[in-house]
């Protein structure tokens, strides 16, 4: 007998659009949802001294460049496989480019079904202000003006086309993210009610 597919929702949006914030608020209300952030998984792997990939991941993140898809998708697959009972998966900050989509499809489309992509739409100047402010205390090597410019550039070049692709497949749910976080969250929660999460 065929095993039921795991349900996945991707969360995309530019750097500082509020992906992490909205995901944390959502899972606080929905303990049945398993949550993974691609960026957090990569940062944890970078910190893992026994990982050969650590140095490469560190170098790319610190430059605002994307990590090779095989690395990211393997981390996501391990994380998802480590929750045998889970049926609902929220994934923050993935897929960032076409290669991410391709490798996800190869490795996970037989076990996961993508319900939709939540897109946090936010003007660049607002995202910039938020990240510069957060950079004062975040300790993230990529939270400075110079690297941020590269993150925005790669977002526009590679990730926005992916957002558009979900739209063409009628799998995109857009929320205006330039509003107070509780207001954004209320709308986000409504979208998850629609799919009975
Ligand atoms: N804030 C949030 N919402 C707010 C609101 N509504 N009003 C006012 N303030 C708000 O929020 C950012 C800041 O804004 C916080 O201080 C928050 O309080 C405030 P946050 O929720 O952290 O925004 P988020 O969208 O998560 O921003 P983040 O910086 O995490 O986005 P990135 O997409 O840049 O970071 P990510 O961790 O996903 O990726 C980092 C790097 O990892 C990438 O650049 C890349 O090098 C690598 N990566 C890959 O290579 N592949 C992947 O698949 C994923 C990552
Ligand atoms: Mg984040």
PDB file of C-alpha atoms and ligand atoms in Angstrom:
ATOM      1  CA  UNK A   1       0.000   0.000   0.000  1.00  0.00           C
ATOM      2  CA  UNK A   2       1.118   3.502  -0.814  1.00  0.00           C
ATOM      3  CA  UNK A   3       2.044   5.767   2.062  1.00  0.00           C
ATOM      4  CA  UNK A   4       0.154   9.069   2.330  1.00  0.00           C
ATOM      5  CA  UNK A   5       2.101  12.023   1.028  1.00  0.00           C
ATOM      6  CA  UNK A   6       3.452  14.516   3.497  1.00  0.00           C
ATOM      7  CA  UNK A   7       2.003  18.002   3.030  1.00  0.00           C
ATOM      8  CA  UNK A   8       4.446  20.860   2.550  1.00  0.00           C
ATOM      9  CA  UNK A   9       4.067  24.640   2.502  1.00  0.00           C
ATOM     10  CA  UNK A  10       7.028  26.726   1.359  1.00  0.00           C
ATOM     11  CA  UNK A  11       7.536  30.267   2.653  1.00  0.00           C
ATOM     12  CA  UNK A  12       9.307  32.749   0.384  1.00  0.00           C
ATOM     13  CA  UNK A  13       9.988  36.473   0.468  1.00  0.00           C
ATOM     14  CA  UNK A  14      13.036  38.715   0.379  1.00  0.00           C
ATOM     15  CA  UNK A  15      15.588  39.008   3.181  1.00  0.00           C
ATOM     16  CA  UNK A  16      13.772  40.666   6.084  1.00  0.00           C
ATOM     17  CA  UNK A  17      10.273  40.129   4.703  1.00  0.00           C
ATOM     18  CA  UNK A  18       9.415  38.319   7.960  1.00  0.00           C
ATOM     19  CA  UNK A  19       9.556  34.641   6.959  1.00  0.00           C
ATOM     20  CA  UNK A  20      11.090  33.437  10.214  1.00  0.00           C
ATOM     21  CA  UNK A  21       8.874  35.693  12.332  1.00  0.00           C
ATOM     22  CA  UNK A  22       5.640  34.555  10.682  1.00  0.00           C
ATOM     23  CA  UNK A  23       6.623  30.871  10.787  1.00  0.00           C
ATOM     24  CA  UNK A  24       7.410  31.062  14.522  1.00  0.00           C
ATOM     25  CA  UNK A  25       4.090  32.765  15.249  1.00  0.00           C
ATOM     26  CA  UNK A  26       2.231  30.166  13.209  1.00  0.00           C
ATOM     27  CA  UNK A  27       3.802  27.078  14.766  1.00  0.00           C
ATOM     28  CA  UNK A  28       3.212  28.514  18.245  1.00  0.00           C
ATOM     29  CA  UNK A  29      -0.516  28.177  17.406  1.00  0.00           C
ATOM     30  CA  UNK A  30      -0.222  24.846  15.562  1.00  0.00           C
ATOM     31  CA  UNK A  31       1.880  22.275  17.407  1.00  0.00           C
ATOM     32  CA  UNK A  32       1.104  19.663  14.728  1.00  0.00           C
ATOM     33  CA  UNK A  33       3.118  21.531  12.142  1.00  0.00           C
ATOM     34  CA  UNK A  34       6.768  20.554  11.753  1.00  0.00           C
ATOM     35  CA  UNK A  35       8.900  23.569  10.944  1.00  0.00           C
ATOM     36  CA  UNK A  36      12.255  23.774   9.190  1.00  0.00           C
ATOM     37  CA  UNK A  37      14.150  26.821   7.987  1.00  0.00           C
ATOM     38  CA  UNK A  38      16.554  26.076   5.130  1.00  0.00           C
ATOM     39  CA  UNK A  39      18.783  28.946   6.281  1.00  0.00           C
ATOM     40  CA  UNK A  40      18.823  27.682   9.882  1.00  0.00           C
ATOM     41  CA  UNK A  41      19.669  24.138   8.746  1.00  0.00           C
ATOM     42  CA  UNK A  42      22.548  25.514   6.672  1.00  0.00           C
ATOM     43  CA  UNK A  43      23.809  27.704   9.528  1.00  0.00           C
ATOM     44  CA  UNK A  44      23.716  24.691  11.870  1.00  0.00           C
ATOM     45  CA  UNK A  45      25.629  22.590   9.344  1.00  0.00           C
ATOM     46  CA  UNK A  46      28.215  25.348   8.968  1.00  0.00           C
ATOM     47  CA  UNK A  47      28.728  25.312  12.724  1.00  0.00           C
ATOM     48  CA  UNK A  48      29.208  21.537  12.678  1.00  0.00           C
ATOM     49  CA  UNK A  49      32.992  21.173  12.834  1.00  0.00           C
ATOM     50  CA  UNK A  50      32.913  17.578  11.603  1.00  0.00           C
ATOM     51  CA  UNK A  51      31.092  18.595   8.428  1.00  0.00           C
ATOM     52  CA  UNK A  52      33.259  18.826   5.316  1.00  0.00           C
ATOM     53  CA  UNK A  53      30.633  21.080   3.772  1.00  0.00           C
ATOM     54  CA  UNK A  54      30.891  23.563   6.633  1.00  0.00           C
ATOM     55  CA  UNK A  55      33.556  25.767   5.106  1.00  0.00           C
ATOM     56  CA  UNK A  56      31.814  25.964   1.745  1.00  0.00           C
ATOM     57  CA  UNK A  57      28.464  26.817   3.337  1.00  0.00           C
ATOM     58  CA  UNK A  58      30.106  29.474   5.493  1.00  0.00           C
ATOM     59  CA  UNK A  59      31.837  31.045   2.530  1.00  0.00           C
ATOM     60  CA  UNK A  60      28.676  31.205   0.387  1.00  0.00           C
ATOM     61  CA  UNK A  61      26.346  32.493   3.127  1.00  0.00           C
ATOM     62  CA  UNK A  62      28.873  35.156   4.115  1.00  0.00           C
ATOM     63  CA  UNK A  63      28.882  36.363   0.500  1.00  0.00           C
ATOM     64  CA  UNK A  64      25.106  36.300   0.109  1.00  0.00           C
ATOM     65  CA  UNK A  65      25.288  33.506  -2.479  1.00  0.00           C
ATOM     66  CA  UNK A  66      23.150  30.369  -2.624  1.00  0.00           C
ATOM     67  CA  UNK A  67      24.512  27.043  -1.411  1.00  0.00           C
ATOM     68  CA  UNK A  68      24.464  24.146  -3.939  1.00  0.00           C
ATOM     69  CA  UNK A  69      21.019  22.574  -4.104  1.00  0.00           C
ATOM     70  CA  UNK A  70      22.209  19.053  -3.277  1.00  0.00           C
ATOM     71  CA  UNK A  71      23.468  20.243   0.122  1.00  0.00           C
ATOM     72  CA  UNK A  72      20.301  22.128   1.056  1.00  0.00           C
ATOM     73  CA  UNK A  73      17.903  19.463  -0.177  1.00  0.00           C
ATOM     74  CA  UNK A  74      19.803  16.718   1.647  1.00  0.00           C
ATOM     75  CA  UNK A  75      19.537  18.682   4.891  1.00  0.00           C
ATOM     76  CA  UNK A  76      15.804  19.188   4.312  1.00  0.00           C
ATOM     77  CA  UNK A  77      15.284  15.527   3.434  1.00  0.00           C
ATOM     78  CA  UNK A  78      17.083  14.369   6.581  1.00  0.00           C
ATOM     79  CA  UNK A  79      15.034  16.779   8.679  1.00  0.00           C
ATOM     80  CA  UNK A  80      11.742  15.647   7.142  1.00  0.00           C
ATOM     81  CA  UNK A  81      12.668  11.959   7.344  1.00  0.00           C
ATOM     82  CA  UNK A  82      13.469  12.415  11.022  1.00  0.00           C
ATOM     83  CA  UNK A  83       9.753  13.046  11.716  1.00  0.00           C
ATOM     84  CA  UNK A  84       8.069   9.764  10.734  1.00  0.00           C
ATOM     85  CA  UNK A  85       4.764  10.769  12.332  1.00  0.00           C
ATOM     86  CA  UNK A  86       4.537  14.271  10.887  1.00  0.00           C
ATOM     87  CA  UNK A  87       2.156  15.007   8.064  1.00  0.00           C
ATOM     88  CA  UNK A  88       2.448  18.818   7.826  1.00  0.00           C
ATOM     89  CA  UNK A  89       5.722  20.570   7.047  1.00  0.00           C
ATOM     90  CA  UNK A  90       6.374  24.305   6.955  1.00  0.00           C
ATOM     91  CA  UNK A  91       9.616  25.180   5.162  1.00  0.00           C
ATOM     92  CA  UNK A  92      11.082  28.682   5.435  1.00  0.00           C
ATOM     93  CA  UNK A  93      13.355  30.151   2.765  1.00  0.00           C
ATOM     94  CA  UNK A  94      13.278  27.416   0.134  1.00  0.00           C
ATOM     95  CA  UNK A  95      13.314  26.942  -2.887  1.00  0.00           C
ATOM     96  CA  UNK A  96      15.541  29.909  -3.797  1.00  0.00           C
ATOM     97  CA  UNK A  97      16.298  29.048  -7.414  1.00  0.00           C
ATOM     98  CA  UNK A  98      15.517  26.641 -10.260  1.00  0.00           C
ATOM     99  CA  UNK A  99      18.176  24.194  -9.193  1.00  0.00           C
ATOM    100  CA  UNK A 100      16.573  23.969  -5.723  1.00  0.00           C
ATOM    101  CA  UNK A 101      13.240  23.142  -7.383  1.00  0.00           C
ATOM    102  CA  UNK A 102      14.827  20.537  -9.640  1.00  0.00           C
ATOM    103  CA  UNK A 103      16.675  18.695  -6.856  1.00  0.00           C
ATOM    104  CA  UNK A 104      13.631  18.867  -4.545  1.00  0.00           C
ATOM    105  CA  UNK A 105      11.532  17.282  -7.300  1.00  0.00           C
ATOM    106  CA  UNK A 106      14.115  14.538  -7.783  1.00  0.00           C
ATOM    107  CA  UNK A 107      14.512  13.723  -4.107  1.00  0.00           C
ATOM    108  CA  UNK A 108      11.228  14.557  -2.406  1.00  0.00           C
ATOM    109  CA  UNK A 109       8.336  14.807  -4.837  1.00  0.00           C
ATOM    110  CA  UNK A 110       7.539  11.111  -4.377  1.00  0.00           C
ATOM    111  CA  UNK A 111       6.996  11.563  -0.619  1.00  0.00           C
ATOM    112  CA  UNK A 112       5.815  15.175  -0.354  1.00  0.00           C
ATOM    113  CA  UNK A 113       3.047  17.178  -1.922  1.00  0.00           C
ATOM    114  CA  UNK A 114       3.434  20.962  -2.032  1.00  0.00           C
ATOM    115  CA  UNK A 115       0.144  22.562  -0.951  1.00  0.00           C
ATOM    116  CA  UNK A 116       1.192  26.122  -1.760  1.00  0.00           C
ATOM    117  CA  UNK A 117       3.916  28.706  -1.462  1.00  0.00           C
ATOM    118  CA  UNK A 118       3.275  31.561   0.970  1.00  0.00           C
ATOM    119  CA  UNK A 119       4.831  34.729  -0.392  1.00  0.00           C
ATOM    120  CA  UNK A 120       5.572  37.610   1.967  1.00  0.00           C
ATOM    121  CA  UNK A 121       5.584  40.653  -0.280  1.00  0.00           C
ATOM    122  CA  UNK A 122       7.547  43.573   1.136  1.00  0.00           C
ATOM    123  CA  UNK A 123       9.193  46.670  -0.373  1.00  0.00           C
ATOM    124  CA  UNK A 124      12.974  46.519  -0.475  1.00  0.00           C
ATOM    125  CA  UNK A 125      13.505  49.688   1.582  1.00  0.00           C
ATOM    126  CA  UNK A 126      11.433  48.205   4.433  1.00  0.00           C
ATOM    127  CA  UNK A 127      13.326  44.900   4.299  1.00  0.00           C
ATOM    128  CA  UNK A 128      16.625  46.800   4.217  1.00  0.00           C
ATOM    129  CA  UNK A 129      15.736  48.826   7.336  1.00  0.00           C
ATOM    130  CA  UNK A 130      14.641  45.721   9.233  1.00  0.00           C
ATOM    131  CA  UNK A 131      17.818  43.791   8.460  1.00  0.00           C
ATOM    132  CA  UNK A 132      20.161  46.682   9.229  1.00  0.00           C
ATOM    133  CA  UNK A 133      18.399  47.072  12.585  1.00  0.00           C
ATOM    134  CA  UNK A 134      18.524  43.321  13.289  1.00  0.00           C
ATOM    135  CA  UNK A 135      22.181  43.231  12.236  1.00  0.00           C
ATOM    136  CA  UNK A 136      23.112  45.246  15.318  1.00  0.00           C
ATOM    137  CA  UNK A 137      22.481  42.148  17.453  1.00  0.00           C
ATOM    138  CA  UNK A 138      21.894  39.105  15.186  1.00  0.00           C
ATOM    139  CA  UNK A 139      25.494  38.016  14.842  1.00  0.00           C
ATOM    140  CA  UNK A 140      24.716  36.896  11.295  1.00  0.00           C
ATOM    141  CA  UNK A 141      27.725  37.307   9.006  1.00  0.00           C
ATOM    142  CA  UNK A 142      25.421  38.371   6.159  1.00  0.00           C
ATOM    143  CA  UNK A 143      23.505  41.119   8.013  1.00  0.00           C
ATOM    144  CA  UNK A 144      25.496  44.080   6.739  1.00  0.00           C
ATOM    145  CA  UNK A 145      24.808  46.559   3.952  1.00  0.00           C
ATOM    146  CA  UNK A 146      27.325  45.147   1.491  1.00  0.00           C
ATOM    147  CA  UNK A 147      26.250  41.490   1.692  1.00  0.00           C
ATOM    148  CA  UNK A 148      22.618  42.528   1.911  1.00  0.00           C
ATOM    149  CA  UNK A 149      22.917  44.151  -1.528  1.00  0.00           C
ATOM    150  CA  UNK A 150      24.036  40.783  -2.892  1.00  0.00           C
ATOM    151  CA  UNK A 151      21.206  38.952  -1.093  1.00  0.00           C
ATOM    152  CA  UNK A 152      18.651  41.332  -2.657  1.00  0.00           C
ATOM    153  CA  UNK A 153      20.260  40.989  -6.078  1.00  0.00           C
ATOM    154  CA  UNK A 154      20.166  37.183  -5.976  1.00  0.00           C
ATOM    155  CA  UNK A 155      16.627  37.267  -4.588  1.00  0.00           C
ATOM    156  CA  UNK A 156      15.419  39.370  -7.523  1.00  0.00           C
ATOM    157  CA  UNK A 157      17.388  37.407 -10.117  1.00  0.00           C
ATOM    158  CA  UNK A 158      16.736  33.824  -8.955  1.00  0.00           C
ATOM    159  CA  UNK A 159      13.969  33.671  -6.342  1.00  0.00           C
ATOM    160  CA  UNK A 160      11.393  36.078  -7.769  1.00  0.00           C
ATOM    161  CA  UNK A 161      11.103  33.869 -10.906  1.00  0.00           C
ATOM    162  CA  UNK A 162      10.379  30.893  -8.631  1.00  0.00           C
ATOM    163  CA  UNK A 163       7.650  32.880  -6.871  1.00  0.00           C
ATOM    164  CA  UNK A 164       6.219  33.682 -10.296  1.00  0.00           C
ATOM    165  CA  UNK A 165       6.315  29.993 -11.240  1.00  0.00           C
ATOM    166  CA  UNK A 166       4.214  29.058  -8.195  1.00  0.00           C
ATOM    167  CA  UNK A 167       1.798  31.771  -9.298  1.00  0.00           C
ATOM    168  CA  UNK A 168       1.508  30.259 -12.772  1.00  0.00           C
ATOM    169  CA  UNK A 169       0.778  26.881 -11.167  1.00  0.00           C
ATOM    170  CA  UNK A 170      -1.895  28.556  -8.999  1.00  0.00           C
ATOM    171  CA  UNK A 171       0.055  27.564  -5.925  1.00  0.00           C
ATOM    172  CA  UNK A 172       0.923  31.034  -4.663  1.00  0.00           C
ATOM    173  CA  UNK A 173      -0.650  32.835  -1.706  1.00  0.00           C
ATOM    174  CA  UNK A 174       0.603  36.374  -1.339  1.00  0.00           C
ATOM    175  CA  UNK A 175       0.425  38.443   1.827  1.00  0.00           C
ATOM    176  CA  UNK A 176       1.422  42.104   2.123  1.00  0.00           C
ATOM    177  CA  UNK A 177       4.227  41.906   4.691  1.00  0.00           C
ATOM    178  CA  UNK A 178       4.770  45.632   5.243  1.00  0.00           C
ATOM    179  CA  UNK A 179       2.291  45.772   8.136  1.00  0.00           C
ATOM    180  CA  UNK A 180       2.511  45.063  11.865  1.00  0.00           C
ATOM    181  CA  UNK A 181       3.460  41.427  12.461  1.00  0.00           C
ATOM    182  CA  UNK A 182       0.192  40.551  14.233  1.00  0.00           C
ATOM    183  CA  UNK A 183      -1.797  41.856  11.263  1.00  0.00           C
ATOM    184  CA  UNK A 184       0.288  39.819   8.826  1.00  0.00           C
ATOM    185  CA  UNK A 185      -0.057  36.782  11.092  1.00  0.00           C
ATOM    186  CA  UNK A 186      -3.850  36.987  11.200  1.00  0.00           C
ATOM    187  CA  UNK A 187      -3.957  36.821   7.429  1.00  0.00           C
ATOM    188  CA  UNK A 188      -1.381  34.010   7.336  1.00  0.00           C
ATOM    189  CA  UNK A 189      -3.414  31.963   9.818  1.00  0.00           C
ATOM    190  CA  UNK A 190      -6.478  32.378   7.598  1.00  0.00           C
ATOM    191  CA  UNK A 191      -4.602  30.840   4.657  1.00  0.00           C
ATOM    192  CA  UNK A 192      -3.663  27.786   6.717  1.00  0.00           C
ATOM    193  CA  UNK A 193      -7.254  27.367   7.927  1.00  0.00           C
ATOM    194  CA  UNK A 194      -8.276  27.120   4.268  1.00  0.00           C
ATOM    195  CA  UNK A 195      -6.167  23.964   3.863  1.00  0.00           C
ATOM    196  CA  UNK A 196      -7.289  22.662   7.270  1.00  0.00           C
ATOM    197  CA  UNK A 197      -3.853  22.789   8.875  1.00  0.00           C
TER     198      UNK A 197
HETATM  199  N1  LIG B   1      10.218  41.997  11.470  1.00  0.00           N
HETATM  200  C1  LIG B   1       9.655  40.873  10.941  1.00  0.00           C
HETATM  201  N2  LIG B   1       8.374  41.108  10.587  1.00  0.00           N
HETATM  202  C2  LIG B   1       8.118  42.409  10.886  1.00  0.00           C
HETATM  203  C3  LIG B   1       6.967  43.255  10.743  1.00  0.00           C
HETATM  204  N3  LIG B   1       5.818  42.800  10.218  1.00  0.00           N
HETATM  205  N4  LIG B   1       7.066  44.529  11.134  1.00  0.00           N
HETATM  206  C4  LIG B   1       8.230  45.012  11.657  1.00  0.00           C
HETATM  207  N5  LIG B   1       9.361  44.277  11.832  1.00  0.00           N
HETATM  208  C5  LIG B   1       9.299  42.981  11.439  1.00  0.00           C
HETATM  209  O1  LIG B   1      12.574  39.400  10.189  1.00  0.00           O
HETATM  210  C6  LIG B   1      13.653  40.276   9.969  1.00  0.00           C
HETATM  211  C7  LIG B   1      13.603  41.404  10.996  1.00  0.00           C
HETATM  212  O2  LIG B   1      12.425  42.169  10.792  1.00  0.00           O
HETATM  213  C8  LIG B   1      13.533  40.897  12.438  1.00  0.00           C
HETATM  214  O3  LIG B   1      14.273  41.767  13.248  1.00  0.00           O
HETATM  215  C9  LIG B   1      12.053  40.971  12.776  1.00  0.00           C
HETATM  216  O4  LIG B   1      11.818  41.177  14.133  1.00  0.00           O
HETATM  217  C10 LIG B   1      11.593  42.143  11.948  1.00  0.00           C
HETATM  218  P1  LIG B   1      12.715  37.832   9.901  1.00  0.00           P
HETATM  219  O5  LIG B   1      11.446  37.199  10.314  1.00  0.00           O
HETATM  220  O6  LIG B   1      13.976  37.345  10.457  1.00  0.00           O
HETATM  221  O7  LIG B   1      12.792  37.886   8.299  1.00  0.00           O
HETATM  222  P2  LIG B   1      13.278  36.769   7.288  1.00  0.00           P
HETATM  223  O8  LIG B   1      12.456  36.924   6.058  1.00  0.00           O
HETATM  224  O9  LIG B   1      13.309  35.452   7.937  1.00  0.00           O
HETATM  225  O10 LIG B   1      14.741  37.329   7.002  1.00  0.00           O
HETATM  226  P3  LIG B   1      16.113  36.538   6.802  1.00  0.00           P
HETATM  227  O11 LIG B   1      17.199  37.530   6.942  1.00  0.00           O
HETATM  228  O12 LIG B   1      16.163  35.321   7.621  1.00  0.00           O
HETATM  229  O13 LIG B   1      15.928  36.159   5.277  1.00  0.00           O
HETATM  230  P4  LIG B   1      16.940  35.507   4.287  1.00  0.00           P
HETATM  231  O14 LIG B   1      16.043  34.991   3.232  1.00  0.00           O
HETATM  232  O15 LIG B   1      17.972  36.443   3.842  1.00  0.00           O
HETATM  233  O16 LIG B   1      17.686  34.432   5.173  1.00  0.00           O
HETATM  234  P5  LIG B   1      17.762  32.855   5.132  1.00  0.00           P
HETATM  235  O17 LIG B   1      18.144  32.417   6.463  1.00  0.00           O
HETATM  236  O18 LIG B   1      16.566  32.280   4.507  1.00  0.00           O
HETATM  237  O19 LIG B   1      18.982  32.615   4.130  1.00  0.00           O
HETATM  238  C11 LIG B   1      20.257  33.082   4.464  1.00  0.00           C
HETATM  239  C12 LIG B   1      21.281  32.589   3.469  1.00  0.00           C
HETATM  240  O20 LIG B   1      21.331  31.164   3.498  1.00  0.00           O
HETATM  241  C13 LIG B   1      21.003  32.927   2.008  1.00  0.00           C
HETATM  242  O21 LIG B   1      21.418  34.226   1.675  1.00  0.00           O
HETATM  243  C14 LIG B   1      21.832  31.855   1.313  1.00  0.00           C
HETATM  244  O22 LIG B   1      23.189  32.176   1.364  1.00  0.00           O
HETATM  245  C15 LIG B   1      21.591  30.655   2.213  1.00  0.00           C
HETATM  246  N6  LIG B   1      20.465  29.809   1.762  1.00  0.00           N
HETATM  247  C16 LIG B   1      20.653  28.995   0.651  1.00  0.00           C
HETATM  248  O23 LIG B   1      21.717  29.002   0.034  1.00  0.00           O
HETATM  249  N7  LIG B   1      19.648  28.166   0.261  1.00  0.00           N
HETATM  250  C17 LIG B   1      18.453  28.111   0.898  1.00  0.00           C
HETATM  251  O24 LIG B   1      17.579  27.319   0.488  1.00  0.00           O
HETATM  252  C18 LIG B   1      18.249  28.934   2.031  1.00  0.00           C
HETATM  253  C19 LIG B   1      19.271  29.772   2.431  1.00  0.00           C
HETATM  254 MG1  LIG B   2      14.830  34.004   8.326  1.00  0.00          MG
END
